[in-house]
Amino acid sequence: MNNQFKPPSGGFSKINGKCISLIGDDIDTDRIIPARFLKCINFDSLGQFVFDDDRKALKGDHPFDLDDNKDASILIVNCNFGCGSSREHAPQALMRWGIKAIIGESFADIFYSNCIAIGIPCFTLSKKSITIIQKHLENKDLFFEIDLFKSTASSRDLKFNLEIKKTSRKMFLSGEWDTTSKLIENNDLIEKKLNDLPYIKFNSSI
Amino acid sequence: MSQNTLFDKVWELHKVANLPGGTDQIFIGLHLIHEVTSPQAFGALKDKNLKVKFPSRTVATVDHIVPTDNQSRPFQDNLAEQMIDTLEKNCFDNKIKFFNIGSGKQGIVHVVAPELGLTQPGMTIACGDSHTSTHGAFGSIAFGIGTSQVRDILASQTIAMNKLKVRQIWCENKLSNGTYAKDLVLHIINYLGVKAGVGYAYEFAGPAISALSMEERMTICNMSIEGGARCGYINPDEKTFSYIKGKLCSPPNKNWDKAIKWWESLQSDENSIYDDVVKIDAAKVEPTVTWGITPGQSIGVNQKIPTLEEIDPNDQFIAGEAYEYMGFKPGQPIKDIPIDVCFIGSCTNGRISDLRVAAQVLKNHKIAKHIKAFVVPGSERVAKEAKEEGLDKVFMNAGFQWREPGCSMCLAMNSDKLIGNQVSASSSNRNFKGRQGSPNGRTLLMSPAMVAVAAIKGKVTDVRDFLRK
């Protein structure tokens, strides 16, 4: 677990890290961070509680508890990862534990956009490729270099062509994934839009 | 790519710009906030030295953390008190309308906004809560967002988002007696799977949908997200308009005709193009119950829990996890599975019509001795109406506890939790592992009528058999 947490910022094109695999489909955000940890007004303490219930149930054998995975930063998952609740606490907890990128078969929509918003790129690969990676991780460590320019993940023995939404890829490369300032730049257009919307005209103010 | 659907029209109308990365900048007409996903957003705004752009386009209430037994302040739970206190302060400092406890307008955010007339056709609505899809029942485009996007809306009233594809789910025929909107939506999620909606907005249409009341339509759209669709909607019609008319925030009389005319123009055109169309026969839907750990793992009440061989290979892994977690055997009937706790409430089924249906079942009956049962109205208004109709008495006479409004045991952020591996019959929306507050608690999702009859019998029971007698 990463104790000196620094949120990512600016553009980047490469992520180097050790892989950690979490096998299973439809892993929901309640499992990633149970609701009792949402009683907070900042995200700072969430890293230690990631997968709290699952980890307790496995008594030290959960991938996030294994010594081997201590410094891992690239999470390998299966289908529909992050389904359910929209809680950004889920990717925040993963990020504060040390996850910098996720590679999976597929992601739930809201989880995906939350990851992009806080600077965790999510890549997809076919079931076959994910299985190869997960099998590999059963026996030995795996270090990937993810190249955002080329959309590849490569180790000494393995190489995969990753899929990522073009818009997300561009944002990470340019460093414009912190959206607020981009949105505010269009202030005039926003004000015009407000004045043009029919329902703003025919409703009294709230 | 879809064309001329309500989704296309509302999306185009709210598009502010194309952003450099290729995403759309979308104006959000109504922003709803609550205590759990907003404090960090206000914090970020402060860090960036930004102000709330249009305070009057954001409305707040408190729902997730509120206790449902004793709501006097300060709350007994210090963390819960800190959260409501932070929300109060953020709303006050930023001049945001806050419907607090005791205002008569507090409740679950997705129950409150429609009953105040805030939710209207043609709006874009966002909230830091995945069940924001509920508001699509009115023909709005409504979706859940994370805290970073809450920050973006507070700062700019817009978000960056890629347009969704549109799948029409055409529901033929009508639901039969004893089956409800909850059964239909569980059936749809089971049929399509929990991942099918990723990247899509769901348009629910057809005779079975037209026949539903507005509250039933909200139940359907509410659970779109459980099928993976961030957004679900229904084209507005006469029922929509008459529900909205006369509400606190609905268009004033002088503008009413203008509003209707515009709302009607938003309906998906007859020659709309969809990215996908799926047909469902509503007449075949049975009272439906979940047996597993995703809302897609459901069966008709008279069916048996599927064996591994009966399950699509892609879903077998999660099915294996479900057998183990739930402790049920493949091939076992769902009927007669013993229940420990019964919960009626949530943004899915905590509205007045849900309480009426459950009360009708419970009238002149007592719940089984071993059952703990409680009903949590979706809002202060729902509670008030229910009391005026004497429903609170019906529930209490049957042995239910009558509670104060909030999200309660849908996600168990307050003290309403399962204990150990208790089995709950729940009118809520998620049966995820640990969802109802105990790391090994088990949830069976079903309609409020089915929860009520499970409470009486102490086990999973077909409400149709019960009503026939």
XYZ file of C-alpha atoms in Angstrom:
675
model
C 0.000 0.000 0.000
C 1.162 3.435 -0.940
C 1.436 5.698 2.098
C 2.788 8.783 0.386
C -0.193 9.366 -1.824
C 0.130 11.994 -4.496
C -2.765 12.389 -6.916
C -1.727 12.213 -10.580
C -1.606 15.437 -12.562
C -0.692 16.633 -16.028
C -0.195 14.580 -19.165
C 1.514 11.216 -19.226
C 2.260 8.624 -21.873
C 3.756 5.720 -19.913
C 2.860 3.730 -16.827
C 5.310 1.159 -15.496
C 4.172 -1.183 -12.802
C 3.654 -4.572 -11.317
C 0.368 -6.329 -12.077
C -2.156 -7.580 -9.542
C -4.996 -9.813 -10.655
C -8.493 -9.949 -9.229
C -10.532 -12.745 -10.748
C -14.314 -12.421 -11.058
C -17.102 -10.812 -13.081
C -19.529 -8.103 -11.955
C -17.383 -6.954 -9.027
C -19.519 -4.078 -7.752
C -18.477 -0.854 -6.057
C -20.067 -1.991 -2.763
C -17.433 -4.722 -2.739
C -14.644 -2.337 -3.720
C -15.572 -0.012 -0.846
C -18.449 -1.013 1.455
C -20.977 1.735 2.239
C -19.919 2.143 5.874
C -16.686 3.750 4.659
C -18.635 6.384 2.735
C -19.300 8.202 5.979
C -16.487 10.666 5.377
C -16.112 14.162 4.015
C -12.847 13.493 2.182
C -11.275 10.502 0.416
C -7.975 10.464 2.343
C -8.397 7.361 4.498
C -10.051 5.081 1.946
C -6.982 3.225 0.623
C -6.677 0.870 3.580
C -10.342 -0.163 3.365
C -10.445 -1.190 -0.282
C -12.246 -4.593 -0.573
C -12.593 -4.635 3.214
C -15.318 -7.307 3.434
C -13.803 -9.549 0.752
C -10.385 -9.324 2.410
C -11.730 -10.150 5.852
C -13.605 -13.128 4.408
C -10.382 -14.467 2.863
C -8.321 -13.907 6.032
C -5.140 -12.654 4.412
C -5.408 -14.594 1.151
C -7.051 -11.806 -0.851
C -4.814 -10.501 -3.668
C -4.779 -7.073 -1.994
C -3.296 -8.653 1.157
C -0.579 -10.820 -0.380
C 2.975 -9.643 0.280
C 3.845 -10.285 -3.349
C 1.326 -7.678 -4.458
C 2.392 -4.972 -2.043
C 3.871 -2.680 -4.677
C 1.514 -3.556 -7.513
C -0.051 -0.686 -9.463
C -1.698 -2.224 -12.548
C -4.943 -4.025 -11.740
C -6.092 -6.871 -13.997
C -9.848 -7.614 -13.871
C -12.565 -9.446 -15.784
C -16.063 -8.331 -16.934
C -18.219 -5.404 -15.837
C -15.802 -4.291 -13.145
C -17.162 -1.502 -10.923
C -20.870 -2.073 -11.534
C -23.515 -0.725 -9.177
C -23.244 2.419 -7.112
C -21.777 5.618 -8.597
C -19.545 6.170 -5.556
C -16.261 7.738 -6.667
C -14.989 6.430 -3.341
C -14.370 3.127 -5.196
C -11.693 4.325 -7.667
C -10.416 6.747 -5.016
C -9.838 3.796 -2.654
C -8.103 1.796 -5.405
C -5.928 4.794 -6.319
C -4.994 5.452 -2.703
C -4.062 1.787 -2.288
C -1.647 2.255 -5.184
C -3.505 1.394 -8.396
C -2.463 3.593 -11.335
C -4.131 1.802 -14.261
C -6.701 -0.967 -14.780
C -6.833 -3.524 -17.591
C -10.016 -5.587 -17.873
C -12.504 -7.303 -20.154
C -15.070 -4.536 -19.563
C -16.034 -1.779 -17.130
C -19.308 -0.353 -15.838
C -20.069 3.096 -17.292
C -20.077 5.278 -14.195
C -17.033 3.551 -12.701
C -15.176 4.093 -15.978
C -15.941 7.809 -16.085
C -15.022 8.186 -12.412
C -11.643 6.561 -13.108
C -10.975 8.837 -16.054
C -12.006 11.867 -14.000
C -9.437 11.133 -11.287
C -6.640 10.003 -13.586
C -6.804 6.198 -13.703
C -6.778 5.004 -17.320
C -8.916 1.886 -17.905
C -7.996 -0.353 -20.844
C -9.877 -3.308 -22.266
C -8.558 -6.581 -23.647
C -10.260 -9.726 -24.920
C -11.231 -12.485 -22.506
C -8.513 -14.623 -24.058
C -5.755 -12.082 -23.383
C -6.949 -11.406 -19.826
C -6.919 -15.159 -19.181
C -3.325 -15.383 -20.454
C -2.279 -12.574 -18.099
C -4.153 -14.058 -15.140
C -2.667 -17.513 -15.772
C 0.799 -15.987 -15.980
C 0.242 -14.199 -12.653
C -0.660 -17.470 -10.930
C 2.988 -18.549 -11.123
C 5.141 -15.470 -11.405
C 5.312 -11.708 -11.214
C 4.472 -9.574 -14.185
C 5.709 -6.048 -14.845
C 4.027 -4.111 -17.636
C 5.059 -1.002 -19.429
C 1.863 0.614 -20.669
C 2.450 2.942 -23.603
C -0.486 5.289 -24.120
C 0.813 6.534 -27.480
C 0.919 3.055 -28.931
C -1.847 1.647 -26.689
C 0.273 -1.341 -25.741
C 1.147 -3.222 -22.592
C 4.415 -5.097 -22.753
C 6.606 -7.178 -20.484
C 9.705 -9.221 -21.293
C 7.595 -12.118 -22.614
C 4.170 -10.679 -23.356
C 2.765 -7.902 -25.503
C -0.840 -6.813 -25.928
C -2.606 -4.158 -27.969
C -4.862 -2.363 -25.516
C -8.181 -0.739 -26.316
C -9.057 2.603 -24.746
C -11.658 5.175 -25.757
C -9.993 7.649 -28.098
C -11.305 10.561 -26.061
C -9.821 9.177 -22.820
C -6.477 8.455 -24.470
C -6.236 11.982 -25.864
C -7.124 13.471 -22.493
C -4.378 11.587 -20.645
C -1.757 12.369 -23.271
C -2.612 16.071 -23.317
C -3.056 16.335 -19.547
C -6.536 17.757 -20.011
C -8.265 15.019 -18.050
C -8.890 17.428 -15.207
C -12.043 18.696 -16.880
C -13.224 21.591 -14.747
C -11.018 24.248 -16.291
C -11.854 23.125 -19.848
C -15.586 23.327 -19.102
C -15.358 26.775 -17.559
C -13.571 28.129 -20.625
C -16.896 27.943 -22.466
C -18.578 30.276 -20.015
C -20.323 32.377 -22.673
C -21.733 29.314 -24.399
C -22.957 27.965 -21.050
C -24.801 31.192 -20.240
C -26.326 31.283 -23.700
C -27.498 27.687 -23.298
C -29.201 28.480 -20.009
C -31.117 31.325 -21.613
C -32.128 29.241 -24.627
C -33.610 26.244 -22.822
C -37.418 26.199 -23.091
C -37.980 24.834 -19.585
C -35.922 27.557 -17.983
C -38.284 30.027 -19.633
C -41.598 28.414 -18.726
C -40.774 27.412 -15.140
C -40.709 29.762 -12.198
C -37.375 29.714 -10.427
C -36.801 26.812 -8.031
C -26.280 5.519 -34.479
C -29.675 6.443 -33.034
C -31.694 9.248 -34.628
C -34.796 11.217 -33.671
C -35.325 9.463 -30.365
C -36.149 11.510 -27.287
C -32.596 10.817 -26.160
C -31.149 12.308 -29.373
C -33.344 15.383 -29.150
C -32.627 16.136 -25.496
C -28.904 15.464 -25.931
C -28.622 17.830 -28.916
C -30.599 20.507 -27.117
C -28.209 20.449 -24.139
C -24.975 20.264 -26.069
C -22.840 23.291 -25.264
C -19.709 22.433 -27.229
C -17.502 19.693 -28.570
C -14.519 19.468 -26.258
C -10.973 19.136 -27.637
C -10.724 15.446 -26.641
C -13.860 14.667 -28.674
C -16.395 14.419 -25.828
C -19.511 16.574 -25.657
C -20.001 19.293 -23.114
C -23.560 18.828 -21.856
C -25.618 21.353 -19.894
C -27.321 19.869 -16.831
C -30.764 21.374 -16.286
C -31.284 20.009 -12.791
C -28.534 18.979 -10.403
C -29.523 17.068 -7.273
C -27.109 16.618 -4.394
C -27.037 14.752 -1.084
C -24.663 14.351 1.848
C -22.553 11.402 0.660
C -21.142 12.344 -2.718
C -21.075 16.156 -2.481
C -18.708 17.205 0.362
C -15.542 16.342 -1.576
C -16.915 18.229 -4.587
C -17.461 21.381 -2.557
C -13.979 20.862 -1.113
C -12.474 20.659 -4.593
C -14.316 23.811 -5.621
C -12.829 25.645 -2.687
C -9.341 24.323 -3.527
C -9.720 25.673 -7.057
C -11.104 28.947 -5.772
C -14.292 28.524 -7.799
C -17.906 29.454 -7.072
C -21.103 27.546 -7.759
C -22.077 28.715 -11.245
C -25.891 28.616 -11.022
C -26.905 27.904 -7.395
C -30.577 27.856 -8.354
C -30.069 24.834 -10.662
C -28.923 22.645 -7.763
C -31.235 21.252 -5.089
C -30.176 19.291 -2.003
C -31.694 16.870 0.433
C -30.340 14.412 2.986
C -31.159 10.709 2.709
C -28.348 8.126 2.819
C -27.074 8.535 6.370
C -30.220 9.640 8.207
C -31.355 7.426 11.075
C -34.925 6.196 10.654
C -35.730 5.675 14.342
C -34.590 8.839 16.091
C -33.921 11.819 13.859
C -33.335 14.400 16.601
C -30.120 16.375 16.269
C -27.292 15.907 16.816
C -27.523 12.374 15.393
C -26.197 9.675 17.697
C -23.697 8.676 15.014
C -21.023 11.396 15.013
C -19.942 10.707 11.441
C -23.526 10.966 10.207
C -23.930 14.228 12.103
C -20.721 15.549 10.542
C -22.056 14.723 7.076
C -25.428 16.441 7.471
C -23.710 19.373 9.128
C -21.287 19.692 6.198
C -24.148 19.589 3.699
C -26.083 22.244 5.633
C -23.034 24.471 5.661
C -22.216 23.938 1.975
C -25.800 24.720 0.960
C -25.950 27.786 3.154
C -22.581 29.144 1.981
C -23.436 28.577 -1.677
C -27.112 29.627 -1.543
C -28.379 26.192 -2.556
C -31.941 25.183 -1.694
C -31.809 22.409 0.917
C -34.805 20.279 1.877
C -33.799 19.345 5.393
C -35.393 16.952 7.883
C -38.642 18.384 9.179
C -39.201 20.649 6.161
C -41.957 18.362 4.887
C -39.937 17.994 1.700
C -37.045 15.802 2.833
C -36.657 12.253 1.626
C -34.784 10.056 -0.797
C -33.568 12.399 -3.508
C -35.220 10.343 -6.293
C -38.552 10.353 -4.490
C -38.438 14.024 -3.548
C -37.608 15.649 -6.898
C -40.547 14.103 -8.800
C -43.066 14.799 -6.038
C -42.052 18.461 -5.981
C -42.413 18.752 -9.762
C -38.681 19.453 -10.136
C -38.347 16.475 -12.474
C -39.787 17.321 -15.878
C -39.635 15.985 -19.443
C -36.803 17.186 -21.631
C -34.447 18.067 -18.809
C -30.994 16.712 -18.281
C -30.763 15.627 -14.649
C -27.639 14.491 -12.840
C -26.920 13.464 -9.275
C -24.050 11.745 -7.514
C -26.111 8.604 -7.207
C -26.516 5.792 -9.708
C -30.307 5.606 -9.273
C -30.701 9.037 -10.841
C -31.967 7.063 -13.840
C -35.309 7.069 -11.930
C -36.138 10.534 -13.293
C -36.120 9.180 -16.843
C -39.679 8.000 -16.130
C -40.725 11.552 -17.036
C -38.890 11.664 -20.339
C -35.856 13.399 -18.947
C -32.296 12.242 -19.590
C -31.086 11.451 -16.114
C -27.968 9.660 -14.963
C -25.690 9.073 -12.019
C -22.274 10.697 -11.773
C -19.239 10.568 -9.500
C -17.968 13.279 -7.207
C -15.579 14.804 -9.773
C -18.538 15.370 -12.065
C -20.546 16.832 -9.165
C -17.665 19.299 -8.842
C -17.798 20.027 -12.588
C -21.532 20.721 -12.493
C -21.249 22.940 -9.442
C -18.486 24.884 -11.204
C -19.937 25.048 -14.710
C -23.453 23.490 -14.769
C -22.030 21.175 -17.435
C -20.200 17.873 -17.706
C -17.982 16.213 -20.269
C -19.612 13.034 -21.543
C -19.736 10.753 -24.559
C -23.165 10.267 -26.095
C -24.780 6.927 -25.270
C -26.296 4.499 -27.748
C -30.043 3.907 -27.461
C -31.719 0.525 -27.023
C -35.485 0.364 -27.140
C -37.011 -2.250 -24.851
C -40.475 -2.842 -26.236
C -42.784 -4.449 -23.680
C -45.761 -6.200 -25.279
C -49.096 -6.986 -23.616
C -49.725 -6.222 -19.969
C -48.565 -7.407 -16.586
C -50.936 -9.964 -15.079
C -52.574 -9.666 -11.649
C -50.130 -9.945 -8.773
C -47.161 -8.874 -10.874
C -45.766 -5.383 -10.704
C -43.261 -2.999 -12.287
C -40.546 -4.467 -10.044
C -41.175 -7.931 -11.459
C -41.027 -6.585 -15.008
C -37.735 -4.776 -14.507
C -36.142 -7.733 -12.695
C -37.294 -9.894 -15.588
C -35.749 -7.506 -18.141
C -32.427 -7.402 -16.276
C -32.403 -11.183 -16.056
C -33.175 -11.509 -19.760
C -30.579 -8.998 -20.981
C -28.028 -9.441 -18.198
C -26.367 -6.930 -15.896
C -23.755 -5.893 -18.456
C -25.933 -5.459 -21.554
C -26.709 -1.821 -20.839
C -23.103 -0.633 -20.679
C -22.772 2.229 -23.163
C -26.551 2.451 -23.661
C -29.550 4.487 -22.630
C -32.647 2.294 -22.353
C -35.920 3.528 -23.823
C -38.764 1.537 -22.227
C -41.815 1.494 -24.464
C -44.827 -0.534 -25.578
C -48.318 -1.235 -24.204
C -47.084 -2.707 -20.917
C -45.116 0.464 -20.185
C -47.924 2.836 -21.255
C -50.247 1.023 -18.861
C -47.995 1.714 -15.866
C -48.595 4.586 -13.438
C -45.863 7.218 -13.067
C -44.651 5.639 -9.833
C -44.408 2.234 -11.501
C -42.508 3.829 -14.382
C -40.055 5.264 -11.862
C -39.463 1.743 -10.515
C -38.600 0.589 -14.045
C -36.238 3.457 -14.888
C -34.698 3.339 -11.412
C -33.290 -0.105 -12.067
C -31.894 0.631 -15.562
C -28.513 0.933 -13.919
C -28.820 -2.598 -12.540
C -28.906 -3.701 -16.160
C -25.761 -1.662 -16.814
C -27.585 1.273 -18.464
C -26.648 4.537 -16.841
C -29.813 6.118 -18.151
C -33.324 4.789 -18.777
C -36.342 6.755 -19.949
C -39.967 6.596 -21.024
C -41.570 8.952 -23.534
C -43.820 11.471 -21.756
C -47.597 11.147 -22.209
C -50.876 12.291 -20.613
C -50.047 10.406 -17.415
C -46.742 12.242 -17.169
C -48.363 15.624 -17.643
C -51.166 15.048 -15.170
C -48.673 13.787 -12.543
C -46.645 16.994 -12.876
C -49.585 19.412 -12.941
C -50.042 21.424 -9.777
C -46.830 20.327 -8.109
C -44.820 22.927 -6.194
C -42.207 23.450 -8.921
C -44.193 22.585 -12.041
C -44.768 25.209 -14.730
C -47.318 27.846 -13.660
C -50.817 27.697 -15.220
C -50.122 30.527 -17.624
C -47.288 28.520 -19.187
C -48.869 25.082 -18.913
C -50.038 24.731 -22.536
C -46.687 25.910 -23.805
C -44.951 23.350 -21.617
C -47.147 20.480 -22.815
C -46.633 21.412 -26.414
C -42.896 21.355 -25.978
C -42.913 18.134 -23.970
C -44.962 16.391 -26.657
C -42.480 17.461 -29.322
C -39.743 15.566 -27.484
C -41.279 12.115 -27.870
C -39.284 9.716 -29.995
C -40.505 10.041 -33.598
C -42.317 7.159 -35.254
C -39.416 6.780 -37.652
C -36.764 6.941 -34.927
C -33.679 4.837 -35.434
C -32.386 2.824 -32.485
C -29.016 1.164 -32.056
C -30.867 -1.900 -30.871
C -34.438 -3.069 -30.194
C -35.454 -5.850 -27.803
C -38.946 -7.252 -27.278
C -40.300 -8.512 -23.965
C -43.681 -10.142 -23.329
C -44.951 -8.610 -20.080
C -47.800 -11.132 -19.849
C -45.266 -13.885 -19.243
C -43.666 -12.145 -16.275
C -44.175 -13.905 -12.938
C -43.598 -12.471 -9.470
C -39.817 -12.414 -9.607
C -37.265 -13.003 -6.857
C -33.469 -12.812 -6.907
C -31.537 -15.819 -5.653
C -27.964 -14.566 -6.078
C -25.634 -11.611 -5.675
C -26.491 -9.581 -8.782
C -29.906 -8.167 -9.700
C -29.730 -10.271 -12.862
C -29.771 -13.523 -10.907
C -33.542 -13.822 -10.575
C -36.287 -16.346 -11.299
C -40.059 -16.552 -11.219
C -41.319 -17.436 -7.749
C -42.387 -20.890 -8.924
C -39.083 -21.726 -10.568
C -35.999 -23.461 -9.265
C -32.595 -21.867 -8.767
C -30.795 -22.692 -12.017
C -28.053 -25.297 -12.061
C -24.658 -24.353 -13.445
C -25.389 -26.209 -16.688
C -28.516 -24.100 -17.220
C -26.543 -20.873 -16.983
C -24.822 -19.125 -19.904
C -21.082 -19.974 -19.768
C -20.263 -16.264 -19.451
C -22.307 -16.041 -16.254
C -21.151 -19.250 -14.600
C -18.321 -17.745 -12.571
C -20.559 -15.240 -10.783
C -23.225 -17.950 -10.391
C -20.697 -20.137 -8.580
C -19.901 -17.238 -6.257
C -23.621 -16.730 -5.676
C -24.301 -20.372 -4.700
C -21.480 -20.219 -2.200
C -22.395 -16.847 -0.720
C -26.152 -17.404 -0.516
C -25.904 -20.984 0.704
C -28.706 -22.069 -1.650
C -28.473 -25.210 -3.757
C -28.708 -25.260 -7.538
C -32.078 -26.790 -8.431
C -33.660 -25.743 -5.132
C -37.082 -24.024 -5.408
C -36.977 -20.354 -4.383
C -40.434 -20.691 -2.856
C -40.460 -21.455 0.880
C -36.903 -20.207 1.482
C -37.080 -18.849 5.057
C -36.816 -15.098 5.568
C -35.512 -13.254 8.655
C -35.958 -9.565 7.836
C -38.475 -7.726 5.627
C -37.696 -4.259 4.311
C -40.110 -2.048 2.383
C -38.648 1.232 1.171
C -35.897 2.714 -1.081
C -35.898 4.853 -4.221
C -37.099 1.796 -6.130
C -40.195 0.966 -4.096
C -40.659 3.459 -1.272
C -43.453 5.550 -2.798
C -47.067 5.883 -1.682
C -48.378 3.390 -4.252
C -45.827 0.810 -3.030
C -46.963 1.309 0.550
C -50.612 0.994 -0.509
C -49.996 -2.306 -2.277
C -48.085 -3.744 0.679
C -50.684 -2.496 3.155
C -53.443 -4.132 1.129
C -51.687 -7.477 1.522
C -51.005 -6.945 5.230
C -54.458 -5.734 6.219
C -55.958 -8.013 8.926
C -52.843 -10.190 9.005
C -49.914 -10.560 11.360
C -46.337 -11.111 10.318
C -44.653 -14.384 11.303
C -43.249 -14.390 14.828
C -39.583 -14.659 13.917
C -39.670 -11.863 11.330
C -38.258 -8.401 11.884
C -40.073 -6.122 9.475
C -39.913 -2.418 8.875
C -41.222 0.081 6.408
C -39.334 3.245 5.554
C -41.361 5.788 3.550
C -39.428 7.338 0.671
C -40.070 10.898 1.819
C -41.753 13.032 4.446
C -44.565 13.601 1.973
C -45.036 9.876 1.415
C -45.096 9.389 5.195
C -47.701 12.128 5.584
C -49.964 10.765 2.874
C -49.639 7.246 4.249
C -50.633 8.414 7.720
C -53.609 10.313 6.329
C -54.747 7.084 4.711
C -54.132 5.087 7.895
C -51.489 2.917 6.246
C -49.064 3.385 9.152
C -51.660 1.698 11.410
C -52.089 -1.182 8.972
C -48.337 -1.795 8.955
C -47.990 -1.480 12.725
C -51.027 -3.682 13.437
C -49.447 -6.346 11.251
C -46.218 -6.156 13.257
C -44.114 -3.907 11.028
C -42.096 -1.054 12.498
C -43.039 2.314 11.007
C -39.917 4.439 10.451
C -38.892 7.923 9.351
C -37.890 8.579 5.688
C -34.439 7.797 4.297
C -32.455 5.270 2.249
C -32.121 3.019 5.301
C -31.378 -0.674 4.749
C -31.175 -0.402 0.976
C -27.490 0.318 1.572
C -27.292 0.341 5.356
C -25.360 3.561 5.902
C -27.398 4.167 9.038
C -28.003 1.696 11.864
C -30.556 -0.380 9.915
C -28.499 -3.435 9.017
C -28.767 -7.159 8.615
C -26.997 -9.196 11.288
C -24.799 -12.166 10.425
C -26.116 -14.203 7.516
C -29.742 -13.148 7.898
C -31.891 -13.381 4.779
C -33.884 -10.286 3.882
C -36.860 -9.944 1.599
C -36.286 -6.452 0.294
C -38.123 -4.040 -1.993
C -34.807 -2.315 -2.759
C -32.554 -2.587 -5.812
C -29.299 -4.375 -4.976
C -28.535 -7.826 -3.644
C -24.763 -7.394 -3.766
C -22.588 -9.157 -1.197
C -22.714 -7.209 2.044
C -25.036 -4.584 0.599
C -27.466 -4.496 3.514
C -24.852 -3.922 6.182
C -23.630 -7.382 7.168
C -20.617 -8.786 5.291
C -22.445 -12.111 4.965
C -26.040 -10.855 4.931
C -28.243 -12.145 2.126
C -30.762 -10.143 0.122
C -33.702 -11.386 -1.947
C -35.073 -8.593 -4.116
C -38.807 -8.616 -4.869
C -41.856 -6.367 -5.191
C -43.370 -4.696 -2.085
C -46.388 -7.046 -2.310
C -44.064 -10.048 -2.286
C -42.144 -8.623 0.692
C -45.429 -8.174 2.563
C -46.558 -11.742 1.959
C -43.076 -13.050 2.842
C -43.419 -11.221 6.161
C -46.758 -12.906 6.890
C -45.640 -16.396 5.908
C -42.038 -16.057 7.091
C -40.795 -17.454 3.810
C -40.798 -16.734 0.080
C -44.414 -17.025 -1.062
C -46.291 -16.392 -4.317
C -48.401 -13.317 -3.599
C -50.930 -14.499 -6.211
C -51.716 -17.638 -4.197
C -52.154 -15.479 -1.126
C -54.446 -12.960 -2.826
C -56.609 -15.714 -4.341
C -57.518 -17.174 -0.951
